[in-house]
Short mmCIF file of C-alpha atoms and ligand atoms in Angstrom, two decimals:
data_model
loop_
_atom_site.label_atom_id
_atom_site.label_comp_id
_atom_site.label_asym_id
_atom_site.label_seq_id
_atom_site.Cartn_x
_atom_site.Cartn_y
_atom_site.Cartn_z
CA UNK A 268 82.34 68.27 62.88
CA UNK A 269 80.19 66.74 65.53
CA UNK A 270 77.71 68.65 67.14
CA UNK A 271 78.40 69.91 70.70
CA UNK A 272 76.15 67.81 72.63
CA UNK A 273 77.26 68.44 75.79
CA UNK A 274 76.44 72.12 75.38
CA UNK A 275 72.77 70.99 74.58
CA UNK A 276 72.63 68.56 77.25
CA UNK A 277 74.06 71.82 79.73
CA UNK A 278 71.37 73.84 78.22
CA UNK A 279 68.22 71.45 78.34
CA UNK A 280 68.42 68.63 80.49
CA UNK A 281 68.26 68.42 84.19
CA UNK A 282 71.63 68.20 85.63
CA UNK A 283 71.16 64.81 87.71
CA UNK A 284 74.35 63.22 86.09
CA UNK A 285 78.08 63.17 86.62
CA UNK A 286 78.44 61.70 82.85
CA UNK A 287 81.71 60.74 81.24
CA UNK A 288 82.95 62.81 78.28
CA UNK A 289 82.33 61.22 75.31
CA UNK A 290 78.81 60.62 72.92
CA UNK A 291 77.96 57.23 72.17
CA UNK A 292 76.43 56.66 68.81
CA UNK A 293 76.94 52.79 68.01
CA UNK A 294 77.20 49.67 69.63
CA UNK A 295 77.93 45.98 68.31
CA UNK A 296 78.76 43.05 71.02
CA UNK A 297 80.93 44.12 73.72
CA UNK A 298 82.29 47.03 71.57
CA UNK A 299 80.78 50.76 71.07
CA UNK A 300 81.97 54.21 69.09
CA UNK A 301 82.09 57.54 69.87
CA UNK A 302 81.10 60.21 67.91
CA UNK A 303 84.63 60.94 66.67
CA UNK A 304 85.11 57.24 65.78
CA UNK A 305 86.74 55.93 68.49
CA UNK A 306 86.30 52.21 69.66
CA UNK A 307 85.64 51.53 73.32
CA UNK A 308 85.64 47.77 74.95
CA UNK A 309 81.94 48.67 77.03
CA UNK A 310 82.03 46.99 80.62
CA UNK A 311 79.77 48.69 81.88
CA UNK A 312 77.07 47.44 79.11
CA UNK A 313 74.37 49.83 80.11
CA UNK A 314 74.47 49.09 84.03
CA UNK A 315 74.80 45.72 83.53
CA UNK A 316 71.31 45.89 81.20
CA UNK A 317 73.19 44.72 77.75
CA UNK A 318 73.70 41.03 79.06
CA UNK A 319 73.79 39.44 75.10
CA UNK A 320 75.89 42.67 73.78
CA UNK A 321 74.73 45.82 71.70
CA UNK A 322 72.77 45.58 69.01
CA UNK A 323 72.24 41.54 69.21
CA UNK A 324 70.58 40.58 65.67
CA UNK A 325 67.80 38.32 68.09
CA UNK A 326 66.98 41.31 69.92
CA UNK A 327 66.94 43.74 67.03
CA UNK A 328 64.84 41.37 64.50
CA UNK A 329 61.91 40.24 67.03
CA UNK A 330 62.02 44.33 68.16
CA UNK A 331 62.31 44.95 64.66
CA UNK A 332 59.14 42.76 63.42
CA UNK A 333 57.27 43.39 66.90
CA UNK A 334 57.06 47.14 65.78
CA UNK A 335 55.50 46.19 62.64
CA UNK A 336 52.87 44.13 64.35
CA UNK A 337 51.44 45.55 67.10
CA UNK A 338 53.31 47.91 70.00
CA UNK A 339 51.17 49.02 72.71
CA UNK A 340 47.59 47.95 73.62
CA UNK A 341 47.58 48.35 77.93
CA UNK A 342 46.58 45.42 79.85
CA UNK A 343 42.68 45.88 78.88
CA UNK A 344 43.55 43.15 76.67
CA UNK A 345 45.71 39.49 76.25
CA UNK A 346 48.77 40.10 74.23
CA UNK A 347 50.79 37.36 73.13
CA UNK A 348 54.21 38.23 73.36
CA UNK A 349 53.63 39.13 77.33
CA UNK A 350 51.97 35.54 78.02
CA UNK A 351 55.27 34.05 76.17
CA UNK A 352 57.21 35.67 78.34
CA UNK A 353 55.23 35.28 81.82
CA UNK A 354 55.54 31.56 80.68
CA UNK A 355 59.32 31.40 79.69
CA UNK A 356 60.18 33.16 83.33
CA UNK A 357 58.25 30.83 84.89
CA UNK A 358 58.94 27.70 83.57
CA UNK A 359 62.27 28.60 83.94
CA UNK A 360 62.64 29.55 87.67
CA UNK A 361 61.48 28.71 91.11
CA UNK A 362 58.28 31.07 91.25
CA UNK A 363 55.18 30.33 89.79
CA UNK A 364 53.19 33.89 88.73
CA UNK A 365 54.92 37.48 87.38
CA UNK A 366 53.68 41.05 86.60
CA UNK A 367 55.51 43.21 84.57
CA UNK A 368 56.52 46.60 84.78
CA UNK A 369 58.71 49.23 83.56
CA UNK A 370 62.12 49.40 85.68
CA UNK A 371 64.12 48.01 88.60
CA UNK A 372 62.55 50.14 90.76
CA UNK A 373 58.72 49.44 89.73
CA UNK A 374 59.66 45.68 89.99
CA UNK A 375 60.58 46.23 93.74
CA UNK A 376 57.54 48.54 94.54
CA UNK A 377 55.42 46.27 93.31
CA UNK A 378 57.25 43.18 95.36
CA UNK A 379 56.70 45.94 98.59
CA UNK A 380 52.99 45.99 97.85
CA UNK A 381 52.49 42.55 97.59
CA UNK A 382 54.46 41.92 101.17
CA UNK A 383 52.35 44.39 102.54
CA UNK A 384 49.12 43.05 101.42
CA UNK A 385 50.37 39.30 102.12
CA UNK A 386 51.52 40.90 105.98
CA UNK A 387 47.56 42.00 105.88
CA UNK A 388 46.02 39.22 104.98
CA UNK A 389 48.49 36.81 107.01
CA UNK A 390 50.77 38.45 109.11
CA UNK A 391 48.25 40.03 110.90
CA UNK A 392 48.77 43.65 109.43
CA UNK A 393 52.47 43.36 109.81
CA UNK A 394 54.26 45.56 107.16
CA UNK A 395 57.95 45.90 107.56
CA UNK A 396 60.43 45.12 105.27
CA UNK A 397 64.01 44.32 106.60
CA UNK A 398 66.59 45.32 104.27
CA UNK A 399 70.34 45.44 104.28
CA UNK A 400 72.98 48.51 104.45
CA UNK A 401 74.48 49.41 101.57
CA UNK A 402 71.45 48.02 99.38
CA UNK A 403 70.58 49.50 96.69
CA UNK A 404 66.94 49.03 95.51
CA UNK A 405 65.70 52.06 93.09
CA UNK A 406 65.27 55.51 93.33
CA UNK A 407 61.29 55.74 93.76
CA UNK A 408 60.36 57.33 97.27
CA UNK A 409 59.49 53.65 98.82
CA UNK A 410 62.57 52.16 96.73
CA UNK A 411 64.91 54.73 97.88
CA UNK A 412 63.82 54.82 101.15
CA UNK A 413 64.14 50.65 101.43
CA UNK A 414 67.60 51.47 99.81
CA UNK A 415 70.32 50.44 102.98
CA UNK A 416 71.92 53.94 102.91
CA UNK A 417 71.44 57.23 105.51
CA UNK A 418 68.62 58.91 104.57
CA UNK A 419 68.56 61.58 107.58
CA UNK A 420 70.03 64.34 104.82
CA UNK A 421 67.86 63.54 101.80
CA UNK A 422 66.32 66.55 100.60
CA UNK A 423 63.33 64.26 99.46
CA UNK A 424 62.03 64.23 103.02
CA UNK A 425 59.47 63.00 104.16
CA UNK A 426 60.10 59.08 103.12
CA UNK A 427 57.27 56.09 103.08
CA UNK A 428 57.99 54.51 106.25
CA UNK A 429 58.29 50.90 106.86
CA UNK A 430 61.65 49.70 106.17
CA UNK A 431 64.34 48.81 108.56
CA UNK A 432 67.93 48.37 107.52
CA UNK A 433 70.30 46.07 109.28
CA UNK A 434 74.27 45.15 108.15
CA UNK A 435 74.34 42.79 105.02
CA UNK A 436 75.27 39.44 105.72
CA UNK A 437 74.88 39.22 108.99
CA UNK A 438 71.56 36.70 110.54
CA UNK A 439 71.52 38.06 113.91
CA UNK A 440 70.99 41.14 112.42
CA UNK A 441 67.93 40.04 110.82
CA UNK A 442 66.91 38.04 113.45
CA UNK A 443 67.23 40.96 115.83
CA UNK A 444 65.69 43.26 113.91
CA UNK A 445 62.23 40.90 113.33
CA UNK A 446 59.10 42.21 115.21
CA UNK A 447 55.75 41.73 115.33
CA UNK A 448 55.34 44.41 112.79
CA UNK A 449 57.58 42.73 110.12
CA UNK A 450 56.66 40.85 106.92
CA UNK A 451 59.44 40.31 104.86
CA UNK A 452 63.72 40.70 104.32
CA UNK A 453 64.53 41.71 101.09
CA UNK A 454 67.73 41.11 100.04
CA UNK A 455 70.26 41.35 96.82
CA UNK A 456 71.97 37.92 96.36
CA UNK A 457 75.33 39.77 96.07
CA UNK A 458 75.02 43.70 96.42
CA UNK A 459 75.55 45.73 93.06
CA UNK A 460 75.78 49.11 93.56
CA UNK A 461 77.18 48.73 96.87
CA UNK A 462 80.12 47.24 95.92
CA UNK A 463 79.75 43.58 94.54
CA UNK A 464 79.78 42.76 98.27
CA UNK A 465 79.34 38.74 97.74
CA UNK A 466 77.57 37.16 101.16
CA UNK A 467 79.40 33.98 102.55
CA UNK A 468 78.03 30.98 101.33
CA UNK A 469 75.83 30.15 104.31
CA UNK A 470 74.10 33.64 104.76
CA UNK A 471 70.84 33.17 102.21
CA UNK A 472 70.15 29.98 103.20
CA UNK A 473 70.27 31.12 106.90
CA UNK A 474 68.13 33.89 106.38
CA UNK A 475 65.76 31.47 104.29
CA UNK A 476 65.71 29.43 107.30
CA UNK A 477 64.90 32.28 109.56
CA UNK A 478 62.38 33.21 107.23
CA UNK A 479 60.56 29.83 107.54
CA UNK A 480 60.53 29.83 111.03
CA UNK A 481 58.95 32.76 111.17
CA UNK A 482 56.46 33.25 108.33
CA UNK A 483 58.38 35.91 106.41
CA UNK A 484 58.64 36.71 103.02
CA UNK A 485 61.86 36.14 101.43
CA UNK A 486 62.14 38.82 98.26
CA UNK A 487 65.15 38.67 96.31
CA UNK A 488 66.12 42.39 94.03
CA UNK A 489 67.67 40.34 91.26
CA UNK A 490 67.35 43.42 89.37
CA UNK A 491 70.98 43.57 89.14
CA UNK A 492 72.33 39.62 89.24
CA UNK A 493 69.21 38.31 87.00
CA UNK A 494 69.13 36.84 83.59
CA UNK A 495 72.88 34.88 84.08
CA UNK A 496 74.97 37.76 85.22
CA UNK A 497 76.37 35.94 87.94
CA UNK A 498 77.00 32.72 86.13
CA UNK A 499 73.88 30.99 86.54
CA UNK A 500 70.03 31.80 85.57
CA UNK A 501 69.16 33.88 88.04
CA UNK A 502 71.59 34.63 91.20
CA UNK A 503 69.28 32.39 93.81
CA UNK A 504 71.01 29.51 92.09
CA UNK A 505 74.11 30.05 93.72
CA UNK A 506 73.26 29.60 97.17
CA UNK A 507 70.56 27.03 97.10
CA UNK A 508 67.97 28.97 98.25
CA UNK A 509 64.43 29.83 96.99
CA UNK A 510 62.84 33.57 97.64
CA UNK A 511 58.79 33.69 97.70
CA UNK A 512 59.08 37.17 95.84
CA UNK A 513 61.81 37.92 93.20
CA UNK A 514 62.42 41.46 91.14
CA UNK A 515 63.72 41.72 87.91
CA UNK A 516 64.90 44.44 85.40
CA UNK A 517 67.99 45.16 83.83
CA UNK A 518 69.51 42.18 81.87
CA UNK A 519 65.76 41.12 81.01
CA UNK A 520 64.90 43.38 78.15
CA UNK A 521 67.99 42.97 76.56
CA UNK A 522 68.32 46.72 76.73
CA UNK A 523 65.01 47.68 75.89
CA UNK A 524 62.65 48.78 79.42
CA UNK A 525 61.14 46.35 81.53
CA UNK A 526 60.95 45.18 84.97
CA UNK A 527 59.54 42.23 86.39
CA UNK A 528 58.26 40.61 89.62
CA UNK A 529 57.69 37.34 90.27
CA UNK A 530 56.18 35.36 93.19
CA UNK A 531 55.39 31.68 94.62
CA UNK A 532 51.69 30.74 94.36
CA UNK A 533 51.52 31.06 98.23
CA UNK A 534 52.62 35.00 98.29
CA UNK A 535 50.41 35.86 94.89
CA UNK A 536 48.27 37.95 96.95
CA UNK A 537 47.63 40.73 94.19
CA UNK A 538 43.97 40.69 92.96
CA UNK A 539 42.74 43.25 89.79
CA UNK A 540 42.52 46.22 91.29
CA UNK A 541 45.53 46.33 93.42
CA UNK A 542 47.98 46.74 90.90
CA UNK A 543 48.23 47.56 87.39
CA UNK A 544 50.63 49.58 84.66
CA UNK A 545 49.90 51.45 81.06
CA UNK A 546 52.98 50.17 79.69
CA UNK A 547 53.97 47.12 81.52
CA UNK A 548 54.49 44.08 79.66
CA UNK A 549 53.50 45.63 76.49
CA UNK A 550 54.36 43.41 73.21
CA UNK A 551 57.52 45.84 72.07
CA UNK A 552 58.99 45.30 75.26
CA UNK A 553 57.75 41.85 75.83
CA UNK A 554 59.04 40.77 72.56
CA UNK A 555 62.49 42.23 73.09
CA UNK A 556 62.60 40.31 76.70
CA UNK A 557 61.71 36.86 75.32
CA UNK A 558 64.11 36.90 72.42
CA UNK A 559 66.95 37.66 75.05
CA UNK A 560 65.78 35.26 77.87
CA UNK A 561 65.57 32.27 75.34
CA UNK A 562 68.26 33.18 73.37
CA UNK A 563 70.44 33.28 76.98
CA UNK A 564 68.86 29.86 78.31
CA UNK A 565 69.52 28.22 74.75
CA UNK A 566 72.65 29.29 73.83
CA UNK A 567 74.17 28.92 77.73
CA UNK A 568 74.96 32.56 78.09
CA UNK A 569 75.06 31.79 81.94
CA UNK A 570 77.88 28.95 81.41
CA UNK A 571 79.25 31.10 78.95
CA UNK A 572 79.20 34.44 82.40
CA UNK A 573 81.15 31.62 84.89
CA UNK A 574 83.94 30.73 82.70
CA UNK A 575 84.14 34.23 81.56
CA UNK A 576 83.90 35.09 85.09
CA UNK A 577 86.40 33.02 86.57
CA UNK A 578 89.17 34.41 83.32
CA UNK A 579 88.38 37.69 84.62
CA UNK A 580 88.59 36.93 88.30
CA UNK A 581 92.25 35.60 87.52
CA UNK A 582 93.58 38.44 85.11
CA UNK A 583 92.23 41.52 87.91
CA UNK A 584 94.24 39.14 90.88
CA UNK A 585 97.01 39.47 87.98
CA UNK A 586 96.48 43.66 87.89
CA UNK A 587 95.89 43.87 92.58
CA UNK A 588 99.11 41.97 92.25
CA UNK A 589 100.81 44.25 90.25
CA UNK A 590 99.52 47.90 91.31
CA UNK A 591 99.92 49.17 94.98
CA UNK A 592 97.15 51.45 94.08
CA UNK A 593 94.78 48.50 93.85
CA UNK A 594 94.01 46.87 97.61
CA UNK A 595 91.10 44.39 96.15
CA UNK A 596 89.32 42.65 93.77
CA UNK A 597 85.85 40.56 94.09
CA UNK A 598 83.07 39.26 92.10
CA UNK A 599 81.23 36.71 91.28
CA UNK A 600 80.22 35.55 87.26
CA UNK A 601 80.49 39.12 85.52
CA UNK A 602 80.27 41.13 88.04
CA UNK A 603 83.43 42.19 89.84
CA UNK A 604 84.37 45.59 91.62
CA UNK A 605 88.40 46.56 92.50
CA UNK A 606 89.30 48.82 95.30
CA UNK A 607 91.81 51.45 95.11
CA UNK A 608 94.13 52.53 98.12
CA UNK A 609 93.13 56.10 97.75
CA UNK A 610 89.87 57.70 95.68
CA UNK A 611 91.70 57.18 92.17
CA UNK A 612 88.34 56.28 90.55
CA UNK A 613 87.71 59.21 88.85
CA UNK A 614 91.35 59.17 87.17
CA UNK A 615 90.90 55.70 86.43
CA UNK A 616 87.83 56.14 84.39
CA UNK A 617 89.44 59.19 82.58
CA UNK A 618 92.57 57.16 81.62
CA UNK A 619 90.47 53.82 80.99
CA UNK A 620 87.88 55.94 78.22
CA UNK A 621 91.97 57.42 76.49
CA UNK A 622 92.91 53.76 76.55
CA UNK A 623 89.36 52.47 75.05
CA UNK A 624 87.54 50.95 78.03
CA UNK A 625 84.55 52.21 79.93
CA UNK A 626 84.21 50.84 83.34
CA UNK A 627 81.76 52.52 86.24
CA UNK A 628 82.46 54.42 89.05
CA UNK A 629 80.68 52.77 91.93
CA UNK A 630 82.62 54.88 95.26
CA UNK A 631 85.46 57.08 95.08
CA UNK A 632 88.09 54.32 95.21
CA UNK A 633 85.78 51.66 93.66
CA UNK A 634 85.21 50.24 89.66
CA UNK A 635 82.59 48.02 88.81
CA UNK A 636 83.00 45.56 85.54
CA UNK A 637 79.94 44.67 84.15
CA UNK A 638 80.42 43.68 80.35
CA UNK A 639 77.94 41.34 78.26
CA UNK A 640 77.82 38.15 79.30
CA UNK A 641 78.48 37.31 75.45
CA UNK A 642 81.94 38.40 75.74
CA UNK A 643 85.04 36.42 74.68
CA UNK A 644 88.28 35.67 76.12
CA UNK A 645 90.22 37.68 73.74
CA UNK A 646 87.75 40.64 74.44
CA UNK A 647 88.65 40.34 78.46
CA UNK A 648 92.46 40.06 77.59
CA UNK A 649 92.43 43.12 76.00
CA UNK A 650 90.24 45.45 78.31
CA UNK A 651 92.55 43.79 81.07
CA UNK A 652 95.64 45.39 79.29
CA UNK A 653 94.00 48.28 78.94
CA UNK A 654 92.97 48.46 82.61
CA UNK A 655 96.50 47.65 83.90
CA UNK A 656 97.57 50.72 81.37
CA UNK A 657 94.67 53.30 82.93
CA UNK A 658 95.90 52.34 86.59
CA UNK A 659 99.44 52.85 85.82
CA UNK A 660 98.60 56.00 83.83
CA UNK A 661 96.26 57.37 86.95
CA UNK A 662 98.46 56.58 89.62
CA UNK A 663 101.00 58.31 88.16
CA UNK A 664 98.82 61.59 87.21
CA UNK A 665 98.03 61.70 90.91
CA UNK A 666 101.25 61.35 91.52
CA UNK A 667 102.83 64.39 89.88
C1 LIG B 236 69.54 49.12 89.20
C2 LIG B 236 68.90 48.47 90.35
C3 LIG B 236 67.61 48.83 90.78
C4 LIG B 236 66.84 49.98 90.15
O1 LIG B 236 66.53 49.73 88.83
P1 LIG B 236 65.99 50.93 87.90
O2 LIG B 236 65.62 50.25 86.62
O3 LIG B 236 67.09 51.92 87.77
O4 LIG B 236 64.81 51.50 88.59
C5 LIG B 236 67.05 48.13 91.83
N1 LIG B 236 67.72 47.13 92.43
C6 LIG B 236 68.95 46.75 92.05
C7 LIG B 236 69.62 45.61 92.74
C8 LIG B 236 69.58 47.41 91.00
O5 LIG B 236 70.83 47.06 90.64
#
């Protein structure tokens, strides 16, 4: 018998999560077990970190080796493995210098300090960053405060100052919102944690536009749809748009930590001194994040996201059609979200982990579904018919 974790986690660690009841012990591809055994299709893959799958023999071998070699040195010194990576990114996007850090919410505090030295140096001390309601940026004091939510009950009070929010997808907004005082709009390409809330094709470009016209920085949290989640390299590509300033995190480690941000030559304001981390880009991490980001750019893991993407797309229209419960469906590569007439998620997610699928919780009466970008047809068919058997099995639990 098992130990009884959850009695050590109630006894030792700080109560900050609403966790699901089972213990995860393995993890291969899209699959993982519990520690009675039991087999789970995982679409939620970490938060949408475990973009090539768990335990991906690329990402455990060059971890594997780069722990034999050399792990941790801080940035007194070159490493290799970092420089690999800084190159890789690079060479493969739209922005032309990187720093590495830790987490999504590092990457965008770091992308904050740059704007507000860049609004310094050439904005004439402007500082404020527009973002958009229901954002979701990190859970630092800056991050959470740039986050597009209600802040007037936080207990965390006071917040850093300096961010305005204005209604996603919406220009005028942005335009109406842009003072003196401003220096950039940051922006998720499609919201995450919000609720996969996918902008009309027009709106980045606009705000690009607006942008130009006024000497803002565009900064782009890809934290969430970088590294091919949304069916393409990094989520930018979708709308033909360029930021000056884009985060990263989740999807590039491959699981392991480490956060990213990148910039155009123009906006690389940051001089030593300014900015700095112990363990950022070390050559553990740095290792595990280039074996992932070439092993997705060579082996089409994006391509592989779309078509994957579009399967899934079809087979949830399949489950809205068939369920009164469920009122919508939306997404964009692997990430999609389904609405529920009334707040069912809970019950969903109960009857989804009996049926061997673990989907997320991202509102009361909305699922994300986040799997690997790896996975396979077959794989989707299958959490699909488990899906349409959790719905059918909630709704009717609610209704007796
Ligand atoms: C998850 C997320 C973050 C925060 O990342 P952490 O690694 O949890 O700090 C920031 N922005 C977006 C868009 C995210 O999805």
């Amino acid at each position: 018998m098992a130990r009884d974790w959850k009695e050590v986690e109630h006894k030792y660690y700080m109560p900050c999560f609403r966790r699901q009841p089972m213990v995860l012990v393995r993890g291969e591809g899209a699959r993982v077990w519990d520690d009675t055994g039991k087999e789970y299709l995982d679409f939620v893959a970490g938060w949408a970190v475990d973009n090539l799958g768990h335990s991906h023999p690329a990402i455990a071998d060059a971890v594997a080796e780069q722990a034999r070699v050399l792990v941790q040195t801080s940035n007194q010194f070159y490493t290799v493995p970092q420089l690999e990576l800084a190159e890789v990114l690079v060479e493969n996007s739209c922005l032309d210098r990187v720093f590495f850090c830790n987490s999504g919410a590092e990457a965008n505090e770091g992308a904050v300090k740059l704007a507000r030295k860049y609004g310094g140096l050439r904005r004439n001390g402007a500082y404020e960053i527009i973002t958009a309601g229901n954002s979701f940026h990190g859970r630092t004091l800056a991050t959470w405060s740039a986050t597009g939510k209600p802040h007037e009950e936080d207990p965390f009070q006071p917040l850093p100052v300096g961010f305005v929010h204005v209604p996603y997808a919406d220009l005028e907004a942005v335009s109406g919102a842009t003072t003196d005082r401003t220096v950039a709009v940051m922006l998720e390409p499609v919201q995450g944690e919000g609720g996969v809330n996918v902008p009309p094709p027009d709106y980045l470009k606009d705000v690009r536009r607006w942008c130009d016209e006024n000497g803002l920085l565009l900064i782009l949290d890809e934290v969430q749809t970088g590294l091919g989640r949304l069916g393409t390299l990094f989520g930018y590509e979708q709308f033909d748009v360029e930021p000056d300033v884009m985060t990263l995190a989740k999807g590039l480690g491959g699981g392991v930590p480490i956060g990213a941000f990148l910039s155009k030559e123009d906006a690389a304001v940051l001089e030593p001194g300014d900015h700095g981390s112990t363990f950022g880009g070390n050559p553990l991490a740095c290792a595990a994040a280039t074996a992932s980001t070439r092993f997705i750019i060579e082996h089409g893991v994006p391509e592989n996201a779309r078509r994957m993407g579009a399967v899934l797309g079809k087979l949830l229209t399949g489950i809205m059609d068939k369920h009164d419960s469920v009122t919508s469906v939306r997404g964009v590569g692997l990430l999609h979200a389904v609405d529920f007439a009334s707040e069912m998620s809970a019950a969903v997610l109960t009857a989804c982990n009996e049926a061997g699928l673990l989907l997320n919780a991202i509102g009361p009466a909305t699922i994300r579904l986040m799997p690997p970008l790896t996975i396979t047809e077959r794989e989707i068919v299958t959490a699909m018919d488990r899906l349409n058997t959790g719905i059918r099995e909630a709704a009717k639990g609610l209704a007796a």
